[in-house]
Amino acid sequence: METITDSKEESNLRNRKPQRKGKSTAEETRNAENNTVDGDGENKQKLQRVASDEPEKLKAKSSPKPGGDSENVVNSADNESRFVIRVQLDGASVVLFVLSFVTRFFRLSHPNGVVFDEIHYGRFASLYLRNTFYFDQHPPLGKMLIAGAASAVGYNGKFEFPKIGAEYDASVPIFAFRFVPALCGSLLAPVVYSILRQLKLSQFIAIIGGLLIVFDNALLTHSRFILMEPMLSLFSAVGLLFMLKFLNSQPFSARWWSFGALAAASLTAGVCVKYVGFFSYALACYIIGRHVWMQLPDRTQSNVHLLMKSVTKAALFVSVSVALYLGCFYIHLETLYKAGPHDSVMTSAFQASLEGGLASITKGQPLRIQHGSQITLKHTHGRVCWMHSHAHVYPIKYKDGRGSSHQQQVTCYGFKDVNNWWIVKRPEKENIVVGEEPDYIQDGDVIQLVHGVTSRALNSHDVASAMTPLSQEVSCYIDYNISMPANLLWKVEIINAKDSKNKWNAITSQVRLIHVATNAALKYTGEQLPDWGFNQFEMAADRRQYTIDTIWNVEEHRYTQDAERKDVLEKLLKTEMIPLEPTKLSFWDKFSELQMKMLLHAEKIEGHMYSSEPFDWPLMDKGIAYWVDGASNAQIHLLGNLVIWYSATLAIVAYIGLLVFYLMRRRRNFFDLSEDEWQNFRFGGEIFLAGYLIHYLPYYFVERTLFLYNYLPALLYKILLLCFVLEHIQLVIKKFVKVRLVSVMYSAVLYAWIAGVIYFFSKFSVLSYGTTELSADDVLKLRLKDTWDLIVHKP
């Protein structure tokens, strides 16, 4: 009873103060309550003192509510030094999951053919089961999960996924391949419901949020095939849910550690599916930063305590994230130990470490480069190509009127070819065969490179390069007797010289070739030459030496042979051989190289007919054709629920408008919302709006072909914000509108809107499942926008 009396006295004192002057008191009360994440779970004890002045209310608050969040049943468990696991089944979550499961798994094995990007992800999963290395720009977790599901039912990985529309043979377990994305898509709806309940939205609005996930056609379509976005969206949503629970837990309790680790693991799992998962990780960092900022005015917590909490949070997230990320790639690299179709993307050393890879081609070749060595020089990072030359010369004048040297072309060619071979020559030696005594090339030595087929030496001079005029031309020198001297000397700089004791080794040594006369480095520019250069890639010399495009390595190597020196060569080959076994690279070597390749090796898809721009996405101006039946107009086309997408776009405008309105009113000292309501409005709206913008705006700066599915992670936060705005409109009507008719009309409009969502979903589900035969007229009736490229191939 003393606690209750104290509570009455405190409440009376606070109620005497004007609302606008009682900001700090209201904020203290708000921080004590567990209805935002701006206060730690340790403040839950204050809730019993300041949140209510009636014993009945206090008692009700301490008991679990039916269908409520598990946070409501914590009570004193957080204050005890024991770990308690409480499992609570929410009926609404179960219903949402069942409904979502039914829509996602309905006839999941249809169609019996490759659908859109299944051609890539299915192929990657098959390569896992054959332990064959592949290269992809995104991390491997999603592909590994799909491969694991296929492996569990005995799939052998033999199907090649040759093209979109190709029929699956009997060996392919279609259901198992599509199981993981469908399951993730089914779980997303109850997770969205839980996020909204965690932020104390009403159960009715939270259920609407789950239903919007269930009844969005784009989310349905993408959940039914071998695609990454369902896993990415689920991990991001689960990470957000655990993040909110983490910040609502008592610091350093078992719940706090558990939810923090789960949040970090879920968000990192999203990153391990696709790198755009970093956007969700960035949102989590924003939420934590905001939480720390809101805690700073609390003088009851010492500076040391606040610092300890912040450092511990950072350490927890970093350690869990690093461990999971490295573990994912460790499994990936240990599983894929055989040579595969993408080996050439990697460095020669990496290729030589794979079973049946480059080591099988280069075994027996000499290790150390010396005078008389015949070599191929491979571009180490970025595009795969080899330094190449041929008898053709540069044109006298380029298209823009600039003149060239008209000497022999030097290019970078993406295929193995006899014209890729060069001979290493000491400038002071006339012959180009190895001598009786080894004459190894070391770091800092000056050499010449003679083209093996044409016998002309590599040259550079102060002539602008064809495609990059700021760099200088590289050629094979032809003496035209026109006072253009030969500049044939190149200095060898071995980047990793310590590993080979300053010797230039095949495969492993990474070198820069510096032109002695001009101090410019031999460089792959990335520019493609016109027809006169056979569309090969440009080589140039650049005075900006220290870029990754100036790094080369010797891939294939042999000594220039002479019949009279056969015995000498045999001796050299016996003493300086690359081992017959694959090269041994540590996990860290492979991991660091793969990370660099994933960062740099960006393939651009040019001019895809179903590509779209970010400004097309909010109003869904363009979809994607995933599959079409060869015998009818039955088809699968990625389109969202128009009612949901347009409503959510309006909700963004509405929230920003309301936020500006309230800020202006508060600036004028008009406080329409209580401090708790205002902080809830700011926090919930801010994280959802920030989540949407973080996942959407960066695409305006992406220089590659984009598709509508790139918008789906942003759509998740857009739907969450829509639910938040609906809840706030209900609050405003209840608080400020006394006419009951307005509330009734709002409810009627809301139910009519939900009916519209379901109607649109039902009508356009034929484009999500692809099981219904359509006539040409049926397809045209579904084409609500002229920009929707639905397929009509049969009248």
JSON list of C-alpha atoms in Angstrom, two decimals, residues 576-731:
[
{"chain": "A", "resi": 576, "resn": "GLU", "atom": "CA", "xyz": [62.25, -25.16, -60.08]},
{"chain": "A", "resi": 577, "resn": "MET", "atom": "CA", "xyz": [58.91, -26.86, -60.56]},
{"chain": "A", "resi": 578, "resn": "ILE", "atom": "CA", "xyz": [55.47, -25.85, -59.37]},
{"chain": "A", "resi": 579, "resn": "PRO", "atom": "CA", "xyz": [54.20, -28.75, -57.22]},
{"chain": "A", "resi": 580, "resn": "LEU", "atom": "CA", "xyz": [51.99, -31.24, -59.00]},
{"chain": "A", "resi": 581, "resn": "GLU", "atom": "CA", "xyz": [49.39, -30.91, -56.25]},
{"chain": "A", "resi": 582, "resn": "PRO", "atom": "CA", "xyz": [46.96, -27.97, -56.03]},
{"chain": "A", "resi": 583, "resn": "THR", "atom": "CA", "xyz": [48.32, -24.73, -54.56]},
{"chain": "A", "resi": 584, "resn": "LYS", "atom": "CA", "xyz": [47.65, -24.42, -50.83]},
{"chain": "A", "resi": 585, "resn": "LEU", "atom": "CA", "xyz": [45.91, -21.16, -49.95]},
{"chain": "A", "resi": 586, "resn": "SER", "atom": "CA", "xyz": [44.71, -20.36, -46.46]},
{"chain": "A", "resi": 587, "resn": "PHE", "atom": "CA", "xyz": [41.07, -19.54, -45.78]},
{"chain": "A", "resi": 588, "resn": "TRP", "atom": "CA", "xyz": [42.04, -15.92, -45.19]},
{"chain": "A", "resi": 589, "resn": "ASP", "atom": "CA", "xyz": [43.77, -15.70, -48.58]},
{"chain": "A", "resi": 590, "resn": "LYS", "atom": "CA", "xyz": [40.75, -17.13, -50.35]},
{"chain": "A", "resi": 591, "resn": "PHE", "atom": "CA", "xyz": [38.28, -15.10, -48.32]},
{"chain": "A", "resi": 592, "resn": "SER", "atom": "CA", "xyz": [40.03, -11.77, -48.88]},
{"chain": "A", "resi": 593, "resn": "GLU", "atom": "CA", "xyz": [40.41, -12.40, -52.61]},
{"chain": "A", "resi": 594, "resn": "LEU", "atom": "CA", "xyz": [36.77, -13.44, -52.98]},
{"chain": "A", "resi": 595, "resn": "GLN", "atom": "CA", "xyz": [35.61, -10.33, -51.12]},
{"chain": "A", "resi": 596, "resn": "MET", "atom": "CA", "xyz": [37.61, -8.11, -53.45]},
{"chain": "A", "resi": 597, "resn": "LYS", "atom": "CA", "xyz": [36.28, -9.90, -56.53]},
{"chain": "A", "resi": 598, "resn": "MET", "atom": "CA", "xyz": [32.69, -9.62, -55.30]},
{"chain": "A", "resi": 599, "resn": "LEU", "atom": "CA", "xyz": [33.22, -5.92, -54.77]},
{"chain": "A", "resi": 600, "resn": "LEU", "atom": "CA", "xyz": [34.84, -5.23, -58.13]},
{"chain": "A", "resi": 601, "resn": "HIS", "atom": "CA", "xyz": [33.42, -7.74, -60.55]},
{"chain": "A", "resi": 602, "resn": "ALA", "atom": "CA", "xyz": [30.08, -6.10, -61.41]},
{"chain": "A", "resi": 603, "resn": "GLU", "atom": "CA", "xyz": [28.50, -7.47, -64.55]},
{"chain": "A", "resi": 604, "resn": "LYS", "atom": "CA", "xyz": [26.11, -5.06, -66.23]},
{"chain": "A", "resi": 605, "resn": "ILE", "atom": "CA", "xyz": [22.96, -6.36, -67.90]},
{"chain": "A", "resi": 606, "resn": "GLU", "atom": "CA", "xyz": [22.37, -4.06, -70.82]},
{"chain": "A", "resi": 607, "resn": "GLY", "atom": "CA", "xyz": [18.93, -3.11, -72.07]},
{"chain": "A", "resi": 608, "resn": "HIS", "atom": "CA", "xyz": [16.70, -5.78, -70.51]},
{"chain": "A", "resi": 609, "resn": "MET", "atom": "CA", "xyz": [13.13, -5.30, -71.70]},
{"chain": "A", "resi": 610, "resn": "TYR", "atom": "CA", "xyz": [11.72, -5.77, -68.18]},
{"chain": "A", "resi": 611, "resn": "SER", "atom": "CA", "xyz": [14.19, -3.53, -66.37]},
{"chain": "A", "resi": 612, "resn": "SER", "atom": "CA", "xyz": [12.84, -0.46, -64.58]},
{"chain": "A", "resi": 613, "resn": "GLU", "atom": "CA", "xyz": [14.04, 2.63, -62.77]},
{"chain": "A", "resi": 614, "resn": "PRO", "atom": "CA", "xyz": [13.52, 3.51, -59.08]},
{"chain": "A", "resi": 615, "resn": "PHE", "atom": "CA", "xyz": [11.00, 6.24, -59.93]},
{"chain": "A", "resi": 616, "resn": "ASP", "atom": "CA", "xyz": [8.85, 3.53, -61.61]},
{"chain": "A", "resi": 617, "resn": "TRP", "atom": "CA", "xyz": [8.53, 1.46, -58.44]},
{"chain": "A", "resi": 618, "resn": "PRO", "atom": "CA", "xyz": [6.33, 3.33, -55.91]},
{"chain": "A", "resi": 619, "resn": "LEU", "atom": "CA", "xyz": [3.39, 3.41, -58.37]},
{"chain": "A", "resi": 620, "resn": "MET", "atom": "CA", "xyz": [4.33, 0.08, -59.99]},
{"chain": "A", "resi": 621, "resn": "ASP", "atom": "CA", "xyz": [4.66, 1.33, -63.54]},
{"chain": "A", "resi": 622, "resn": "LYS", "atom": "CA", "xyz": [6.38, -1.83, -64.78]},
{"chain": "A", "resi": 623, "resn": "GLY", "atom": "CA", "xyz": [6.40, -5.51, -63.88]},
{"chain": "A", "resi": 624, "resn": "ILE", "atom": "CA", "xyz": [8.51, -8.50, -64.89]},
{"chain": "A", "resi": 625, "resn": "ALA", "atom": "CA", "xyz": [7.50, -11.50, -66.98]},
{"chain": "A", "resi": 626, "resn": "TYR", "atom": "CA", "xyz": [8.72, -14.57, -65.08]},
{"chain": "A", "resi": 627, "resn": "TRP", "atom": "CA", "xyz": [7.23, -17.41, -67.12]},
{"chain": "A", "resi": 628, "resn": "VAL", "atom": "CA", "xyz": [4.68, -18.05, -69.87]},
{"chain": "A", "resi": 629, "resn": "ASP", "atom": "CA", "xyz": [3.07, -21.28, -70.94]},
{"chain": "A", "resi": 630, "resn": "GLY", "atom": "CA", "xyz": [4.01, -22.28, -74.46]},
{"chain": "A", "resi": 631, "resn": "ALA", "atom": "CA", "xyz": [0.52, -23.62, -75.18]},
{"chain": "A", "resi": 632, "resn": "SER", "atom": "CA", "xyz": [-1.63, -20.81, -73.76]},
{"chain": "A", "resi": 633, "resn": "ASN", "atom": "CA", "xyz": [-1.45, -17.32, -72.28]},
{"chain": "A", "resi": 634, "resn": "ALA", "atom": "CA", "xyz": [-1.11, -18.70, -68.75]},
{"chain": "A", "resi": 635, "resn": "GLN", "atom": "CA", "xyz": [1.77, -16.75, -67.31]},
{"chain": "A", "resi": 636, "resn": "ILE", "atom": "CA", "xyz": [3.54, -15.56, -64.19]},
{"chain": "A", "resi": 637, "resn": "HIS", "atom": "CA", "xyz": [4.16, -11.83, -64.04]},
{"chain": "A", "resi": 638, "resn": "LEU", "atom": "CA", "xyz": [5.60, -9.92, -61.09]},
{"chain": "A", "resi": 639, "resn": "LEU", "atom": "CA", "xyz": [3.04, -7.26, -60.14]},
{"chain": "A", "resi": 640, "resn": "GLY", "atom": "CA", "xyz": [2.18, -5.99, -56.69]},
{"chain": "A", "resi": 641, "resn": "ASN", "atom": "CA", "xyz": [-1.24, -5.35, -55.21]},
{"chain": "A", "resi": 642, "resn": "LEU", "atom": "CA", "xyz": [-2.10, -1.96, -56.68]},
{"chain": "A", "resi": 643, "resn": "VAL", "atom": "CA", "xyz": [-4.35, -1.03, -53.73]},
{"chain": "A", "resi": 644, "resn": "ILE", "atom": "CA", "xyz": [-1.62, -1.74, -51.19]},
{"chain": "A", "resi": 645, "resn": "TRP", "atom": "CA", "xyz": [1.18, -0.03, -53.15]},
{"chain": "A", "resi": 646, "resn": "TYR", "atom": "CA", "xyz": [-0.76, 3.16, -53.81]},
{"chain": "A", "resi": 647, "resn": "SER", "atom": "CA", "xyz": [-2.12, 3.32, -50.26]},
{"chain": "A", "resi": 648, "resn": "ALA", "atom": "CA", "xyz": [1.34, 2.84, -48.82]},
{"chain": "A", "resi": 649, "resn": "THR", "atom": "CA", "xyz": [2.73, 5.58, -51.06]},
{"chain": "A", "resi": 650, "resn": "LEU", "atom": "CA", "xyz": [0.00, 7.93, -49.78]},
{"chain": "A", "resi": 651, "resn": "ALA", "atom": "CA", "xyz": [0.84, 6.88, -46.20]},
{"chain": "A", "resi": 652, "resn": "ILE", "atom": "CA", "xyz": [4.42, 8.12, -46.68]},
{"chain": "A", "resi": 653, "resn": "VAL", "atom": "CA", "xyz": [3.11, 11.51, -47.79]},
{"chain": "A", "resi": 654, "resn": "ALA", "atom": "CA", "xyz": [0.58, 11.52, -44.93]},
{"chain": "A", "resi": 655, "resn": "TYR", "atom": "CA", "xyz": [3.17, 10.72, -42.26]},
{"chain": "A", "resi": 656, "resn": "ILE", "atom": "CA", "xyz": [5.59, 13.37, -43.47]},
{"chain": "A", "resi": 657, "resn": "GLY", "atom": "CA", "xyz": [2.72, 15.89, -43.61]},
{"chain": "A", "resi": 658, "resn": "LEU", "atom": "CA", "xyz": [1.56, 15.04, -40.10]},
{"chain": "A", "resi": 659, "resn": "LEU", "atom": "CA", "xyz": [5.12, 15.19, -38.77]},
{"chain": "A", "resi": 660, "resn": "VAL", "atom": "CA", "xyz": [5.66, 18.66, -40.23]},
{"chain": "A", "resi": 661, "resn": "PHE", "atom": "CA", "xyz": [2.25, 19.79, -38.93]},
{"chain": "A", "resi": 662, "resn": "TYR", "atom": "CA", "xyz": [2.96, 18.61, -35.37]},
{"chain": "A", "resi": 663, "resn": "LEU", "atom": "CA", "xyz": [6.44, 20.11, -35.39]},
{"chain": "A", "resi": 664, "resn": "MET", "atom": "CA", "xyz": [5.05, 23.48, -36.46]},
{"chain": "A", "resi": 665, "resn": "ARG", "atom": "CA", "xyz": [2.32, 23.31, -33.82]},
{"chain": "A", "resi": 666, "resn": "ARG", "atom": "CA", "xyz": [4.77, 22.39, -31.09]},
{"chain": "A", "resi": 667, "resn": "ARG", "atom": "CA", "xyz": [7.02, 25.22, -32.18]},
{"chain": "A", "resi": 668, "resn": "ARG", "atom": "CA", "xyz": [4.05, 27.50, -31.49]},
{"chain": "A", "resi": 669, "resn": "ASN", "atom": "CA", "xyz": [3.57, 25.81, -28.08]},
{"chain": "A", "resi": 670, "resn": "PHE", "atom": "CA", "xyz": [0.43, 23.92, -29.10]},
{"chain": "A", "resi": 671, "resn": "PHE", "atom": "CA", "xyz": [0.72, 20.35, -27.87]},
{"chain": "A", "resi": 672, "resn": "ASP", "atom": "CA", "xyz": [-1.95, 18.33, -29.62]},
{"chain": "A", "resi": 673, "resn": "LEU", "atom": "CA", "xyz": [-0.46, 15.02, -28.51]},
{"chain": "A", "resi": 674, "resn": "SER", "atom": "CA", "xyz": [0.63, 14.01, -25.04]},
{"chain": "A", "resi": 675, "resn": "GLU", "atom": "CA", "xyz": [4.34, 13.46, -24.58]},
{"chain": "A", "resi": 676, "resn": "ASP", "atom": "CA", "xyz": [3.90, 9.68, -24.74]},
{"chain": "A", "resi": 677, "resn": "GLU", "atom": "CA", "xyz": [1.78, 9.90, -27.90]},
{"chain": "A", "resi": 678, "resn": "TRP", "atom": "CA", "xyz": [4.24, 12.28, -29.51]},
{"chain": "A", "resi": 679, "resn": "GLN", "atom": "CA", "xyz": [7.26, 10.10, -28.74]},
{"chain": "A", "resi": 680, "resn": "ASN", "atom": "CA", "xyz": [5.43, 7.00, -30.01]},
{"chain": "A", "resi": 681, "resn": "PHE", "atom": "CA", "xyz": [4.45, 8.86, -33.19]},
{"chain": "A", "resi": 682, "resn": "ARG", "atom": "CA", "xyz": [8.02, 9.96, -33.76]},
{"chain": "A", "resi": 683, "resn": "PHE", "atom": "CA", "xyz": [9.72, 6.68, -32.96]},
{"chain": "A", "resi": 684, "resn": "GLY", "atom": "CA", "xyz": [7.49, 4.26, -34.87]},
{"chain": "A", "resi": 685, "resn": "GLY", "atom": "CA", "xyz": [7.16, 6.52, -37.87]},
{"chain": "A", "resi": 686, "resn": "GLU", "atom": "CA", "xyz": [10.84, 7.40, -37.92]},
{"chain": "A", "resi": 687, "resn": "ILE", "atom": "CA", "xyz": [12.11, 3.83, -37.99]},
{"chain": "A", "resi": 688, "resn": "PHE", "atom": "CA", "xyz": [9.64, 2.77, -40.67]},
{"chain": "A", "resi": 689, "resn": "LEU", "atom": "CA", "xyz": [10.20, 5.88, -42.78]},
{"chain": "A", "resi": 690, "resn": "ALA", "atom": "CA", "xyz": [13.97, 5.62, -42.30]},
{"chain": "A", "resi": 691, "resn": "GLY", "atom": "CA", "xyz": [13.80, 1.92, -43.18]},
{"chain": "A", "resi": 692, "resn": "TYR", "atom": "CA", "xyz": [11.93, 2.71, -46.37]},
{"chain": "A", "resi": 693, "resn": "LEU", "atom": "CA", "xyz": [14.27, 5.51, -47.45]},
{"chain": "A", "resi": 694, "resn": "ILE", "atom": "CA", "xyz": [17.41, 3.52, -46.59]},
{"chain": "A", "resi": 695, "resn": "HIS", "atom": "CA", "xyz": [16.18, 0.61, -48.72]},
{"chain": "A", "resi": 696, "resn": "TYR", "atom": "CA", "xyz": [14.93, 2.76, -51.59]},
{"chain": "A", "resi": 697, "resn": "LEU", "atom": "CA", "xyz": [16.97, 5.93, -52.19]},
{"chain": "A", "resi": 698, "resn": "PRO", "atom": "CA", "xyz": [20.38, 4.26, -52.77]},
{"chain": "A", "resi": 699, "resn": "TYR", "atom": "CA", "xyz": [19.07, 2.72, -55.99]},
{"chain": "A", "resi": 700, "resn": "TYR", "atom": "CA", "xyz": [19.03, 6.17, -57.57]},
{"chain": "A", "resi": 701, "resn": "PHE", "atom": "CA", "xyz": [22.83, 6.02, -57.45]},
{"chain": "A", "resi": 702, "resn": "VAL", "atom": "CA", "xyz": [23.24, 2.46, -58.74]},
{"chain": "A", "resi": 703, "resn": "GLU", "atom": "CA", "xyz": [24.73, 2.22, -62.22]},
{"chain": "A", "resi": 704, "resn": "ARG", "atom": "CA", "xyz": [23.40, -1.17, -63.25]},
{"chain": "A", "resi": 705, "resn": "THR", "atom": "CA", "xyz": [20.20, -2.62, -64.60]},
{"chain": "A", "resi": 706, "resn": "LEU", "atom": "CA", "xyz": [17.46, -2.71, -61.97]},
{"chain": "A", "resi": 707, "resn": "PHE", "atom": "CA", "xyz": [14.18, -4.60, -61.71]},
{"chain": "A", "resi": 708, "resn": "LEU", "atom": "CA", "xyz": [10.97, -4.27, -59.74]},
{"chain": "A", "resi": 709, "resn": "TYR", "atom": "CA", "xyz": [12.01, -6.98, -57.27]},
{"chain": "A", "resi": 710, "resn": "ASN", "atom": "CA", "xyz": [14.78, -4.66, -56.02]},
{"chain": "A", "resi": 711, "resn": "TYR", "atom": "CA", "xyz": [11.95, -2.65, -54.42]},
{"chain": "A", "resi": 712, "resn": "LEU", "atom": "CA", "xyz": [10.52, -5.48, -52.30]},
{"chain": "A", "resi": 713, "resn": "PRO", "atom": "CA", "xyz": [12.70, -4.91, -49.18]},
{"chain": "A", "resi": 714, "resn": "ALA", "atom": "CA", "xyz": [11.63, -1.24, -49.19]},
{"chain": "A", "resi": 715, "resn": "LEU", "atom": "CA", "xyz": [8.00, -2.32, -49.67]},
{"chain": "A", "resi": 716, "resn": "LEU", "atom": "CA", "xyz": [8.14, -4.13, -46.32]},
{"chain": "A", "resi": 717, "resn": "TYR", "atom": "CA", "xyz": [8.83, -0.87, -44.45]},
{"chain": "A", "resi": 718, "resn": "LYS", "atom": "CA", "xyz": [6.32, 0.96, -46.59]},
{"chain": "A", "resi": 719, "resn": "ILE", "atom": "CA", "xyz": [3.59, -1.45, -45.44]},
{"chain": "A", "resi": 720, "resn": "LEU", "atom": "CA", "xyz": [4.68, -1.09, -41.80]},
{"chain": "A", "resi": 721, "resn": "LEU", "atom": "CA", "xyz": [4.46, 2.69, -42.11]},
{"chain": "A", "resi": 722, "resn": "LEU", "atom": "CA", "xyz": [1.00, 2.38, -43.68]},
{"chain": "A", "resi": 723, "resn": "CYS", "atom": "CA", "xyz": [-0.21, 0.43, -40.63]},
{"chain": "A", "resi": 724, "resn": "PHE", "atom": "CA", "xyz": [1.33, 3.00, -38.33]},
{"chain": "A", "resi": 725, "resn": "VAL", "atom": "CA", "xyz": [-0.51, 5.83, -40.11]},
{"chain": "A", "resi": 726, "resn": "LEU", "atom": "CA", "xyz": [-3.81, 3.92, -39.92]},
{"chain": "A", "resi": 727, "resn": "GLU", "atom": "CA", "xyz": [-3.34, 3.52, -36.17]},
{"chain": "A", "resi": 728, "resn": "HIS", "atom": "CA", "xyz": [-2.56, 7.19, -35.75]},
{"chain": "A", "resi": 729, "resn": "ILE", "atom": "CA", "xyz": [-5.63, 8.26, -37.72]},
{"chain": "A", "resi": 730, "resn": "GLN", "atom": "CA", "xyz": [-7.72, 6.14, -35.35]},
{"chain": "A", "resi": 731, "resn": "LEU", "atom": "CA", "xyz": [-6.08, 7.88, -32.38]}
]
